[in-house]
CSV table of C-alpha atoms (C1' of nucleotides) in Angstrom, one decimal:
chain,number,residue,atom,x,y,z
A,1,VAL,CA,19.8,-9.5,18.5
A,2,SER,CA,22.5,-11.3,16.6
A,3,VAL,CA,24.2,-8.9,14.1
A,4,ARG,CA,25.3,-11.6,11.8
A,5,LYS,CA,26.8,-10.2,8.6
A,6,LEU,CA,24.8,-10.7,5.5
A,7,LYS,CA,26.4,-11.9,2.3
A,8,THR,CA,26.0,-9.5,-0.6
A,9,THR,CA,27.3,-11.6,-3.6
A,10,ARG,CA,23.9,-12.9,-4.7
A,11,GLN,CA,21.6,-10.2,-3.3
A,12,SER,CA,20.7,-8.7,-6.6
A,13,GLU,CA,20.2,-12.1,-8.2
A,14,ILE,CA,17.7,-12.9,-5.4
A,15,VAL,CA,15.9,-9.6,-5.7
A,16,GLU,CA,15.5,-10.1,-9.4
A,17,ALA,CA,14.1,-13.6,-9.0
A,18,ALA,CA,11.6,-12.2,-6.5
A,19,VAL,CA,10.6,-9.5,-8.8
A,20,ALA,CA,10.2,-12.0,-11.6
A,21,ILE,CA,7.9,-14.2,-9.5
A,22,ALA,CA,5.7,-11.2,-8.5
A,23,ARG,CA,5.4,-10.2,-12.1
A,24,GLU,CA,4.5,-13.6,-13.3
A,25,LYS,CA,2.1,-14.7,-10.5
A,26,GLY,CA,1.4,-11.6,-8.3
A,27,LEU,CA,2.7,-10.3,-5.0
A,28,ASP,CA,0.7,-12.9,-3.0
A,29,ALA,CA,2.6,-15.7,-4.8
A,30,LEU,CA,5.9,-14.2,-3.8
A,31,SER,CA,7.3,-16.5,-1.0
A,32,MET,CA,10.8,-17.2,0.2
A,33,ARG,CA,10.2,-20.8,-0.8
A,34,ARG,CA,9.3,-20.0,-4.3
A,35,VAL,CA,12.2,-17.5,-4.7
A,36,ALA,CA,14.6,-20.2,-3.5
A,37,GLU,CA,13.1,-22.8,-5.8
A,38,ARG,CA,13.5,-20.6,-8.8
A,39,LEU,CA,17.2,-20.2,-8.0
A,40,GLY,CA,17.7,-24.0,-7.3
A,41,LEU,CA,18.2,-23.3,-3.6
A,42,THR,CA,16.8,-24.3,-0.3
A,43,PRO,CA,14.6,-21.6,1.3
A,44,MET,CA,17.2,-21.3,4.1
A,45,ALA,CA,19.9,-20.3,1.7
A,46,LEU,CA,18.2,-17.0,1.2
A,47,TYR,CA,18.6,-16.1,4.9
A,48,GLY,CA,22.3,-15.7,4.3
A,49,TYR,CA,21.6,-12.7,2.1
A,50,PHE,CA,18.4,-11.2,3.7
A,51,ARG,CA,17.5,-11.2,7.4
A,52,ASN,CA,13.9,-12.1,6.6
A,53,LYS,CA,11.2,-11.7,4.1
A,54,ASP,CA,10.6,-8.0,5.0
A,55,ASP,CA,14.3,-7.4,4.3
A,56,LEU,CA,14.0,-8.9,0.9
A,57,LEU,CA,11.0,-6.7,0.2
A,58,ASP,CA,13.1,-3.7,1.1
A,59,GLY,CA,15.7,-5.0,-1.4
A,60,ILE,CA,13.0,-4.9,-4.0
A,61,VAL,CA,12.1,-1.3,-3.1
A,62,GLY,CA,15.8,-0.4,-3.4
A,63,TYR,CA,15.9,-2.1,-6.8
A,64,LEU,CA,12.9,-0.1,-8.0
A,65,LEU,CA,14.6,3.1,-7.0
A,66,THR,CA,17.7,2.3,-9.1
A,67,LEU,CA,15.3,2.2,-12.1
A,68,LEU,CA,14.3,5.9,-11.7
A,69,PRO,CA,15.8,8.2,-14.2
A,70,ASP,CA,18.8,10.4,-13.3
A,71,PRO,CA,18.2,13.4,-15.5
A,72,ASP,CA,21.1,15.5,-16.8
A,73,PRO,CA,21.6,18.3,-14.3
A,74,ALA,CA,22.1,20.6,-17.2
A,75,LEU,CA,18.4,20.4,-18.1
A,76,ASP,CA,15.9,23.0,-16.9
A,77,TRP,CA,14.7,22.1,-13.4
A,78,ARG,CA,11.2,21.8,-14.6
A,79,ASP,CA,12.2,19.2,-17.1
A,80,ARG,CA,14.2,17.3,-14.5
A,81,LEU,CA,11.0,17.1,-12.3
A,82,ARG,CA,8.9,16.1,-15.2
A,83,LEU,CA,11.3,13.4,-16.4
A,84,THR,CA,11.6,12.0,-12.9
A,85,ALA,CA,7.8,11.9,-12.4
A,86,ARG,CA,7.2,10.2,-15.8
A,87,GLY,CA,10.0,7.8,-15.0
A,88,ALA,CA,8.4,6.8,-11.7
A,89,ARG,CA,5.1,6.2,-13.5
A,90,ASP,CA,6.9,4.1,-16.1
A,91,VAL,CA,8.6,2.0,-13.4
A,92,ALA,CA,5.1,1.4,-11.8
A,93,ARG,CA,3.6,0.3,-15.1
A,94,SER,CA,6.5,-2.1,-15.8
A,95,HIS,CA,6.4,-3.5,-12.2
A,96,PRO,CA,2.7,-3.2,-11.1
A,97,ALA,CA,2.9,-6.0,-8.6
A,98,VAL,CA,5.8,-4.7,-6.5
A,99,PHE,CA,5.6,-0.9,-7.1
A,100,PRO,CA,3.0,-0.4,-4.3
A,101,LEU,CA,5.8,-1.6,-1.8
A,102,LEU,CA,7.3,1.9,-2.2
A,103,PHE,CA,4.4,3.2,-0.2
A,104,ALA,CA,4.2,0.5,2.4
A,105,ARG,CA,7.9,0.3,3.4
A,106,PRO,CA,9.8,3.2,5.0
A,107,SER,CA,12.9,2.9,2.7
A,108,VAL,CA,15.8,4.9,4.0
A,109,SER,CA,18.2,3.2,1.7
A,110,ARG,CA,21.0,4.9,-0.1
A,111,GLU,CA,19.0,4.7,-3.3
A,112,ALA,CA,16.1,6.5,-1.6
A,113,VAL,CA,18.3,9.3,-0.3
A,114,LEU,CA,19.9,9.8,-3.6
A,115,ALA,CA,16.6,10.0,-5.4
A,116,VAL,CA,15.2,12.6,-2.9
A,117,ASP,CA,18.4,14.6,-3.2
A,118,ARG,CA,17.9,15.0,-6.9
A,119,ILE,CA,14.4,16.4,-6.4
A,120,HIS,CA,15.7,18.7,-3.7
A,121,GLN,CA,18.4,20.0,-6.1
A,122,ALA,CA,15.9,20.7,-8.9
A,123,LEU,CA,13.6,22.6,-6.5
A,124,LEU,CA,16.6,24.6,-5.3
A,125,ASP,CA,17.6,25.4,-8.9
A,126,GLY,CA,14.1,26.5,-9.5
A,127,GLY,CA,14.4,29.0,-6.7
A,128,VAL,CA,12.2,27.4,-4.0
A,129,ALA,CA,13.1,28.7,-0.6
A,130,ASP,CA,15.4,26.5,1.5
A,131,ASP,CA,12.7,26.1,4.2
A,132,GLN,CA,10.1,25.0,1.6
A,133,VAL,CA,12.2,22.5,-0.4
A,134,ALA,CA,11.6,19.4,1.8
A,135,ARG,CA,7.9,19.9,2.1
A,136,ILE,CA,7.4,20.5,-1.6
A,137,GLU,CA,9.5,17.4,-2.4
A,138,ARG,CA,7.2,15.3,-0.1
A,139,LEU,CA,4.1,16.9,-1.7
A,140,VAL,CA,5.2,16.1,-5.2
A,141,SER,CA,6.6,12.6,-4.5
A,142,THR,CA,3.6,11.7,-2.5
A,143,PHE,CA,1.3,12.6,-5.3
A,144,VAL,CA,3.4,11.0,-8.1
A,145,LEU,CA,3.8,7.7,-6.2
A,146,GLY,CA,0.1,7.8,-5.2
A,147,PHE,CA,-1.0,8.4,-8.8
A,148,ALA,CA,1.2,5.6,-10.1
A,149,ILE,CA,0.1,3.1,-7.5
A,150,SER,CA,-3.6,4.0,-7.9
A,151,GLU,CA,-3.2,3.4,-11.6
A,152,VAL,CA,-1.5,0.0,-11.3
A,153,SER,CA,-3.6,-1.2,-8.3
A,154,GLY,CA,-6.9,-0.6,-10.1
A,155,ARG,CA,-8.0,2.2,-7.6
A,156,PHE,CA,-8.5,4.5,-10.6
A,157,SER,CA,-9.8,2.3,-13.4
A,158,ASP,CA,-12.0,0.0,-11.4
A,159,SER,CA,-13.8,2.9,-9.8
A,160,THR,CA,-14.6,4.7,-13.0
A,161,LEU,CA,-15.6,1.4,-14.6
A,162,ASN,CA,-18.1,0.4,-12.0
A,163,LEU,CA,-19.7,3.7,-11.6
A,164,ARG,CA,-22.5,3.3,-14.0
A,165,GLY,CA,-23.7,0.1,-12.3
A,166,ARG,CA,-23.6,1.7,-8.9
A,167,ARG,CA,-25.4,4.8,-10.1
A,168,ALA,CA,-28.3,2.8,-11.3
A,169,ARG,CA,-28.9,1.6,-7.8
A,170,LEU,CA,-28.2,4.8,-6.0
A,171,GLY,CA,-30.5,7.5,-7.4
A,172,PRO,CA,-29.9,11.2,-8.0
A,173,GLU,CA,-30.9,12.3,-4.4
A,174,GLU,CA,-28.0,10.3,-3.0
A,175,LEU,CA,-25.6,11.1,-5.7
A,176,PRO,CA,-26.4,14.6,-7.0
A,177,ALA,CA,-23.0,15.3,-8.5
A,178,HIS,CA,-22.5,12.0,-10.2
A,179,HIS,CA,-25.8,12.4,-12.0
A,180,ARG,CA,-25.0,15.9,-13.1
A,181,LEU,CA,-21.5,14.8,-14.3
A,182,ALA,CA,-22.7,11.7,-16.0
A,183,ALA,CA,-21.4,12.9,-19.3
A,184,TRP,CA,-17.9,13.3,-18.0
A,185,LEU,CA,-17.7,10.2,-15.8
A,186,ASP,CA,-18.4,7.4,-18.2
A,187,PRO,CA,-15.8,7.6,-20.9
A,188,GLU,CA,-12.6,5.7,-20.3
A,189,VAL,CA,-10.0,8.2,-19.1
A,190,ASP,CA,-6.8,9.0,-20.9
A,191,TRP,CA,-4.4,8.5,-18.0
A,192,ASP,CA,-1.4,9.8,-19.9
A,193,ALA,CA,-3.2,13.1,-20.4
A,194,GLU,CA,-4.4,13.2,-16.8
A,195,PHE,CA,-1.0,12.6,-15.4
A,196,GLU,CA,0.5,15.4,-17.6
A,197,ALA,CA,-2.3,17.8,-16.5
A,198,ASP,CA,-1.6,16.9,-12.9
A,199,LEU,CA,2.1,17.6,-13.3
A,200,ALA,CA,1.3,21.0,-14.8
A,201,ASP,CA,-0.9,21.8,-11.8
A,202,LEU,CA,1.9,20.8,-9.4
A,203,LEU,CA,4.2,23.1,-11.3
A,204,ILE,CA,1.7,25.9,-10.8
A,205,VAL,CA,2.0,25.4,-7.1
A,206,ILE,CA,5.8,25.5,-7.2
A,207,GLU,CA,5.9,28.6,-9.4
A,208,SER,CA,3.4,30.4,-7.2
A,209,LYS,CA,6.1,30.3,-4.5
A,210,LEU,CA,9.0,31.7,-6.6
A,211,GLY,CA,8.3,35.4,-7.0
A,212,GLY,CA,6.8,35.7,-3.5
A,213,ALA,CA,7.9,38.0,-0.7
A,214,LYS,CA,11.0,37.1,1.3
A,215,GLU,CA,9.1,36.8,4.6
B,1,VAL,CA,-18.4,-19.9,-9.7
B,2,SER,CA,-21.0,-20.5,-7.1
B,3,VAL,CA,-22.9,-17.3,-6.2
B,4,ARG,CA,-23.8,-18.4,-2.8
B,5,LYS,CA,-25.5,-15.7,-0.9
B,6,LEU,CA,-23.6,-14.2,2.0
B,7,LYS,CA,-25.2,-13.6,5.4
B,8,THR,CA,-25.1,-10.0,6.5
B,9,THR,CA,-26.2,-10.2,10.1
B,10,ARG,CA,-22.8,-10.3,11.7
B,11,GLN,CA,-20.7,-8.7,9.0
B,12,SER,CA,-20.0,-5.5,10.8
B,13,GLU,CA,-19.2,-7.4,14.0
B,14,ILE,CA,-16.6,-9.5,12.1
B,15,VAL,CA,-15.1,-6.4,10.5
B,16,GLU,CA,-14.7,-4.7,13.8
B,17,ALA,CA,-13.1,-7.7,15.3
B,18,ALA,CA,-10.6,-7.7,12.4
B,19,VAL,CA,-9.9,-4.0,12.8
B,20,ALA,CA,-9.3,-4.5,16.6
B,21,ILE,CA,-6.8,-7.3,15.9
B,22,ALA,CA,-4.9,-5.2,13.4
B,23,ARG,CA,-4.8,-2.3,15.8
B,24,GLU,CA,-3.5,-4.5,18.7
B,25,LYS,CA,-1.1,-6.7,16.8
B,26,GLY,CA,-0.6,-5.2,13.4
B,27,LEU,CA,-1.9,-6.1,9.9
B,28,ASP,CA,0.4,-9.1,9.6
B,29,ALA,CA,-1.3,-10.7,12.6
B,30,LEU,CA,-4.7,-10.3,11.1
B,31,SER,CA,-5.8,-13.8,10.1
B,32,MET,CA,-9.1,-15.5,9.5
B,33,ARG,CA,-8.2,-17.9,12.3
B,34,ARG,CA,-7.6,-15.1,14.8
B,35,VAL,CA,-10.7,-13.1,13.9
B,36,ALA,CA,-12.7,-16.3,14.4
B,37,GLU,CA,-11.0,-17.1,17.7
B,38,ARG,CA,-11.8,-13.5,19.0
B,39,LEU,CA,-15.5,-14.1,18.2
B,40,GLY,CA,-15.6,-17.6,19.7
B,41,LEU,CA,-16.0,-19.1,16.3
B,42,THR,CA,-14.4,-21.6,14.0
B,43,PRO,CA,-12.5,-20.1,11.1
B,44,MET,CA,-15.0,-21.6,8.7
B,45,ALA,CA,-17.9,-19.7,10.2
B,46,LEU,CA,-16.5,-16.5,8.7
B,47,TYR,CA,-17.0,-17.8,5.2
B,48,GLY,CA,-20.7,-17.5,5.6
B,49,TYR,CA,-20.2,-13.7,5.8
B,50,PHE,CA,-17.2,-13.1,3.5
B,51,ARG,CA,-16.2,-14.9,0.4
B,52,ASN,CA,-12.6,-15.0,1.5
B,53,LYS,CA,-9.9,-12.9,3.3
B,54,ASP,CA,-9.7,-10.3,0.5
B,55,ASP,CA,-13.5,-9.8,0.8
B,56,LEU,CA,-13.1,-9.2,4.5
B,57,LEU,CA,-10.3,-6.7,3.8
B,58,ASP,CA,-12.7,-4.9,1.4
B,59,GLY,CA,-15.2,-4.9,4.3
B,60,ILE,CA,-12.6,-3.1,6.4
B,61,VAL,CA,-12.1,-0.5,3.6
B,62,GLY,CA,-15.8,0.1,3.5
B,63,TYR,CA,-15.9,0.5,7.3
B,64,LEU,CA,-13.1,3.1,7.1
B,65,LEU,CA,-15.0,5.0,4.5
B,66,THR,CA,-18.0,5.3,6.8
B,67,LEU,CA,-15.8,7.0,9.3
B,68,LEU,CA,-15.1,9.9,6.9
B,69,PRO,CA,-16.9,13.2,7.8
B,70,ASP,CA,-20.0,14.2,5.9
B,71,PRO,CA,-19.8,18.0,6.1
B,72,ASP,CA,-22.9,20.2,6.2
B,73,PRO,CA,-23.6,21.1,2.5
B,74,ALA,CA,-24.4,24.6,3.7
B,75,LEU,CA,-20.7,25.2,4.5
B,76,ASP,CA,-18.4,26.9,2.0
B,77,TRP,CA,-17.1,24.4,-0.5
B,78,ARG,CA,-13.5,25.1,0.6
B,79,ASP,CA,-14.4,24.3,4.2
B,80,ARG,CA,-16.1,21.0,3.1
B,81,LEU,CA,-12.9,20.0,1.2
B,82,ARG,CA,-10.7,20.9,4.2
B,83,LEU,CA,-12.9,19.1,6.7
B,84,THR,CA,-13.0,16.0,4.5
B,85,ALA,CA,-9.2,16.0,4.1
B,86,ARG,CA,-8.5,16.5,7.8
B,87,GLY,CA,-11.1,13.8,8.6
B,88,ALA,CA,-9.3,11.3,6.3
B,89,ARG,CA,-6.0,12.0,8.0
B,90,ASP,CA,-7.7,11.5,11.4
B,91,VAL,CA,-9.1,8.2,10.3
B,92,ALA,CA,-5.6,7.2,9.2
B,93,ARG,CA,-4.0,8.1,12.6
B,94,SER,CA,-6.7,6.2,14.5
B,95,HIS,CA,-6.4,3.2,12.3
B,96,PRO,CA,-2.8,3.1,11.2
B,97,ALA,CA,-2.6,-0.6,10.5
B,98,VAL,CA,-5.5,-0.9,8.2
B,99,PHE,CA,-5.7,2.6,6.6
B,100,PRO,CA,-3.1,1.7,3.9
B,101,LEU,CA,-5.6,-0.9,2.5
B,102,LEU,CA,-7.5,2.1,1.0
B,103,PHE,CA,-4.7,2.4,-1.5
B,104,ALA,CA,-4.2,-1.2,-2.2
B,105,ARG,CA,-7.8,-2.4,-2.8
B,106,PRO,CA,-9.9,-0.9,-5.7
B,107,SER,CA,-13.0,-0.3,-3.5
B,108,VAL,CA,-16.1,0.4,-5.6
B,109,SER,CA,-18.4,0.0,-2.7
B,110,ARG,CA,-21.4,2.1,-2.0
B,111,GLU,CA,-19.5,4.0,0.7
B,112,ALA,CA,-16.7,4.9,-1.8
B,113,VAL,CA,-19.1,6.2,-4.4
B,114,LEU,CA,-20.9,8.4,-1.8
B,115,ALA,CA,-17.6,9.8,-0.5
B,116,VAL,CA,-16.4,10.7,-4.0
B,117,ASP,CA,-19.8,12.3,-4.8
B,118,ARG,CA,-19.4,14.7,-1.9
B,119,ILE,CA,-16.1,15.9,-3.2
B,120,HIS,CA,-17.5,16.2,-6.7
B,121,GLN,CA,-20.3,18.3,-5.3
B,122,ALA,CA,-17.9,20.6,-3.4
B,123,LEU,CA,-15.8,21.2,-6.5
B,124,LEU,CA,-18.9,21.9,-8.6
B,125,ASP,CA,-20.1,24.4,-6.0
B,126,GLY,CA,-16.7,26.0,-6.1
B,127,GLY,CA,-17.2,26.5,-9.8
B,128,VAL,CA,-14.8,23.9,-11.2
B,129,ALA,CA,-15.7,23.1,-14.8
B,130,ASP,CA,-17.7,19.9,-15.3
B,131,ASP,CA,-14.9,18.3,-17.4
B,132,GLN,CA,-12.3,19.0,-14.7
B,133,VAL,CA,-14.2,17.8,-11.6
B,134,ALA,CA,-13.3,14.1,-11.8
B,135,ARG,CA,-9.6,14.8,-12.4
B,136,ILE,CA,-9.3,17.3,-9.6
B,137,GLU,CA,-11.1,14.9,-7.3
B,138,ARG,CA,-8.6,12.2,-8.1
B,139,LEU,CA,-5.7,14.7,-7.7
B,140,VAL,CA,-6.8,15.8,-4.3
B,141,SER,CA,-7.8,12.3,-3.0
B,142,THR,CA,-4.7,10.7,-4.2
B,143,PHE,CA,-2.6,13.3,-2.4
B,144,VAL,CA,-4.6,13.3,0.8
B,145,LEU,CA,-4.6,9.5,1.1
B,146,GLY,CA,-1.0,9.3,0.1
B,147,PHE,CA,0.0,11.8,2.8
B,148,ALA,CA,-2.0,10.1,5.4
B,149,ILE,CA,-0.6,6.7,4.5
B,150,SER,CA,3.0,8.0,4.3
B,151,GLU,CA,2.6,9.4,7.8
B,152,VAL,CA,1.2,6.3,9.4
B,153,SER,CA,3.4,3.8,7.5
B,154,GLY,CA,6.6,5.7,8.5
B,155,ARG,CA,7.5,6.7,5.0
B,156,PHE,CA,7.8,10.3,6.1
B,157,SER,CA,9.1,10.1,9.7
B,158,ASP,CA,11.6,7.3,9.2
B,159,SER,CA,13.2,9.0,6.2
B,160,THR,CA,13.7,12.3,8.0
B,161,LEU,CA,14.9,10.5,11.1
B,162,ASN,CA,17.6,8.5,9.4
B,163,LEU,CA,18.9,11.2,7.1
B,164,ARG,CA,21.7,12.4,9.4
B,165,GLY,CA,23.2,8.9,9.7
B,166,ARG,CA,23.0,8.4,5.9
B,167,ARG,CA,24.5,11.8,5.2
B,168,ALA,CA,27.6,11.1,7.3
B,169,ARG,CA,28.3,8.2,4.9
B,170,LEU,CA,27.4,9.9,1.7
B,171,GLY,CA,29.5,13.1,1.3
B,172,PRO,CA,28.5,16.4,-0.3
B,173,GLU,CA,29.5,15.4,-3.8
B,174,GLU,CA,26.9,12.7,-3.9
B,175,LEU,CA,24.3,14.7,-1.9
B,176,PRO,CA,24.7,18.3,-2.8
B,177,ALA,CA,21.2,19.5,-1.9
B,178,HIS,CA,21.0,17.6,1.4
B,179,HIS,CA,24.2,19.2,2.6
B,180,ARG,CA,23.1,22.7,1.6
B,181,LEU,CA,19.7,22.1,3.3
B,182,ALA,CA,21.1,20.6,6.4
B,183,ALA,CA,19.6,23.2,8.6
B,184,TRP,CA,16.1,22.5,7.3
B,185,LEU,CA,16.2,18.7,7.1
B,186,ASP,CA,17.2,17.8,10.7
B,187,PRO,CA,14.5,19.2,12.9
B,188,GLU,CA,11.4,17.0,13.6
B,189,VAL,CA,8.7,18.1,11.2
B,190,ASP,CA,5.4,19.5,12.4
B,191,TRP,CA,3.1,17.3,10.3
B,192,ASP,CA,-0.1,19.1,11.2
B,193,ALA,CA,1.4,22.3,9.8
B,194,GLU,CA,2.8,20.6,6.7
B,195,PHE,CA,-0.6,19.0,6.0
B,196,GLU,CA,-2.3,22.4,6.3
B,197,ALA,CA,0.2,24.0,4.0
B,198,ASP,CA,-0.3,21.3,1.5
B,199,LEU,CA,-4.0,21.7,1.6
B,200,ALA,CA,-3.6,25.4,1.0
B,201,ASP,CA,-1.4,24.7,-2.0
B,202,LEU,CA,-4.0,22.3,-3.5
B,203,LEU,CA,-6.6,25.1,-3.1
B,204,ILE,CA,-4.3,27.4,-5.0
B,205,VAL,CA,-4.5,24.8,-7.9
B,206,ILE,CA,-8.3,24.6,-7.8
B,207,GLU,CA,-8.7,28.4,-7.6
B,208,SER,CA,-6.3,28.9,-10.5
B,209,LYS,CA,-9.0,27.2,-12.6
B,210,LEU,CA,-12.0,29.2,-11.5
B,211,GLY,CA,-11.7,32.6,-13.2
B,212,GLY,CA,-10.1,31.1,-16.3
B,213,ALA,CA,-11.3,31.4,-19.9
B,214,LYS,CA,-14.2,29.2,-20.9
B,215,GLU,CA,-12.3,27.4,-23.6
C,1,DA,C1',-29.9,-20.9,8.9
C,2,DC,C1',-25.7,-21.3,11.1
C,3,DC,C1',-21.8,-23.5,12.5
C,4,DT,C1',-18.1,-27.3,13.1
C,5,DG,C1',-14.2,-31.0,12.1
C,6,DA,C1',-10.9,-32.8,9.5
C,7,DA,C1',-7.9,-32.3,5.9
C,8,DC,C1',-4.9,-30.1,2.1
C,9,DA,C1',-1.5,-27.4,0.4
C,10,DC,C1',0.8,-24.1,1.7
C,11,DC,C1',3.7,-20.2,4.7
C,12,DG,C1',8.2,-17.8,7.4
C,13,DT,C1',11.7,-19.0,10.4
C,14,DT,C1',14.9,-21.5,13.9
C,15,DC,C1',18.3,-24.7,15.0
C,16,DA,C1',21.8,-27.9,14.1
C,17,DA,C1',24.5,-29.9,10.8
C,18,DG,C1',27.2,-30.7,6.5
C,19,DT,C1',31.2,-29.4,2.9
D,1,DA,C1',31.9,-19.4,3.2
D,2,DC,C1',27.8,-21.4,1.7
D,3,DC,C1',24.2,-24.4,1.8
D,4,DT,C1',20.9,-28.3,3.5
D,5,DG,C1',17.3,-31.1,6.4
D,6,DA,C1',14.1,-31.6,9.7
D,7,DA,C1',11.0,-29.4,12.4
D,8,DC,C1',7.7,-25.8,14.5
D,9,DA,C1',4.0,-22.9,14.6
D,10,DC,C1',1.4,-21.0,11.7
D,11,DC,C1',-1.7,-19.8,7.2
D,12,DG,C1',-6.4,-19.7,3.7
D,13,DT,C1',-9.6,-22.6,2.1
D,14,DT,C1',-12.5,-26.9,0.4
D,15,DC,C1',-15.6,-30.4,1.4
D,16,DA,C1',-18.8,-32.9,4.0
D,17,DA,C1',-21.4,-33.1,7.9
D,18,DG,C1',-24.0,-31.7,12.1
D,19,DT,C1',-28.2,-29.0,14.5
DNA sequence: ACCTGAACACCGTTCAAGT
DNA sequence: ACCTGAACACCGTTCAAGT
C-alpha cells in the first residue's frame, strides 16, 4: 500500500545489468541477487529503484521499446511501417532472452504509447479510416512481435527441424498434408525472406481498405 | 545423460493438477512442490513422470493442443480455418494462465504436428500453392496465438485502458495520432468483433494468392 | 515399480538498522 | 539519500534409500 517514491538515478544502469545477465546466462538465471552482485550491491539496494522483480522486468520492456527505430516522418508511410517491423525483429534477435517479455507484460509505459502512436500516424498517413487504425495497429504489431518471438524462442526452427523424425513415426493417414508437402517442409527456411513476404501480405490487407466505400 | 524411462500412467493426472493450480493461483504459483501436494505426493514422486519442471510445462502445452477443435474435413476449408482459430482463442480464455506457454516453448510434440497438419490440409484444399502452405500456416498461427495471448495477458486491454491517463501527460505534439483518434481509442473494444475482422483480413491475404499466376 | 527423506544451492522480499 | 544484514518462506533437483 505504501507509495514510497522510487529513486531513478541508477534505474537504467540496473536494467542494463539485468539485460546483460539474461543475454549471458538466459532469462531463468536473471535474479535480483545476481543483478545486485554484478553491480557490487546487496539485493536489497535494488528495491530502492524498483518495487519488485516484476517492476524490473517492466523496466526491461521499456528499455527494449526505446531500441525501436523512429523513422523519419517524411518517409512514405509504407516504408515507415516496414522499417519499424524490421527494427522490432532486429531488437528480438539482439535480445533473444528478454524480447518475449514484450508479449507477457502489459506495458503501458510512455515508451509503449509513443511507439504505438508512430504506427497510428503511419496508418493515418496511408489513408486508413480513423475507426480502423487502432485495430490494424494491433493486427500488425501482434503479428510482428509474434513472428520475432517465435523466431528467437525456437517455436519456428525447432518445429521445422524435428518434423522429419516425427513424420517417420506418424504415417501418411495421420499426416496427409505433411506427406504431400514433404518437399517444401524439409529445407531450412530463409526467415529473412519469409518475414519480408509476410510484411508484403500485411500491406495487401491495409491497402485493400484504402480505396473502399465510405460506409 | 541418463535416459531413464519415464512412467506414463499418471502423467495426465499430474498435468491436470498443474493446470488447476495455475488457474486458481496463477502461473507463478505453479511449483513442483504444490503439484505434488495437491496429489498427496512428495515432490520427488513427480520426477518419475517428468524429467523436470520444463518437461511438465511441455506436458501442459501438449494438453492445450489436444483441446483444439478438429473440424470435420467435409467442411469448407475457410470454415475449418475459422473454427480452428476461434477454438484456439476459446482455449486461451479458458486457460489464461498457461496459454502463453504455447509461445514460449518450442513444442514439437505429436499433438503439435497433428494440429499443424490440419491447417496445412485446409490451405491445400483452398488451393494455396504447395510452396506457400508452410509460410501461410505460420503467418496465420502466429497471429492467432499472438492475439489470444495478448488478450489474456492484458497486453490489449490494459493498454487501451490506460491510454487516457497517459495522454493527459503527453501532449498532442508528442502524440499526434492519439489525439486525432481520441474518439476511437477510448471506448472499450469489442474483442469478439475485432478477432472476426482480423480473421476476415487474413482470409483476404490467402484468397489474394489463389487466382494468381502459376509463376 | 513406485515413492519418500534429507539435503543442497538457490530464490524474492520484509523489516530494522546503519551512514 | 542510499545502502546493508539477518531472517522468512519459499524454490528445483540430486542422491540414496525404502516397500
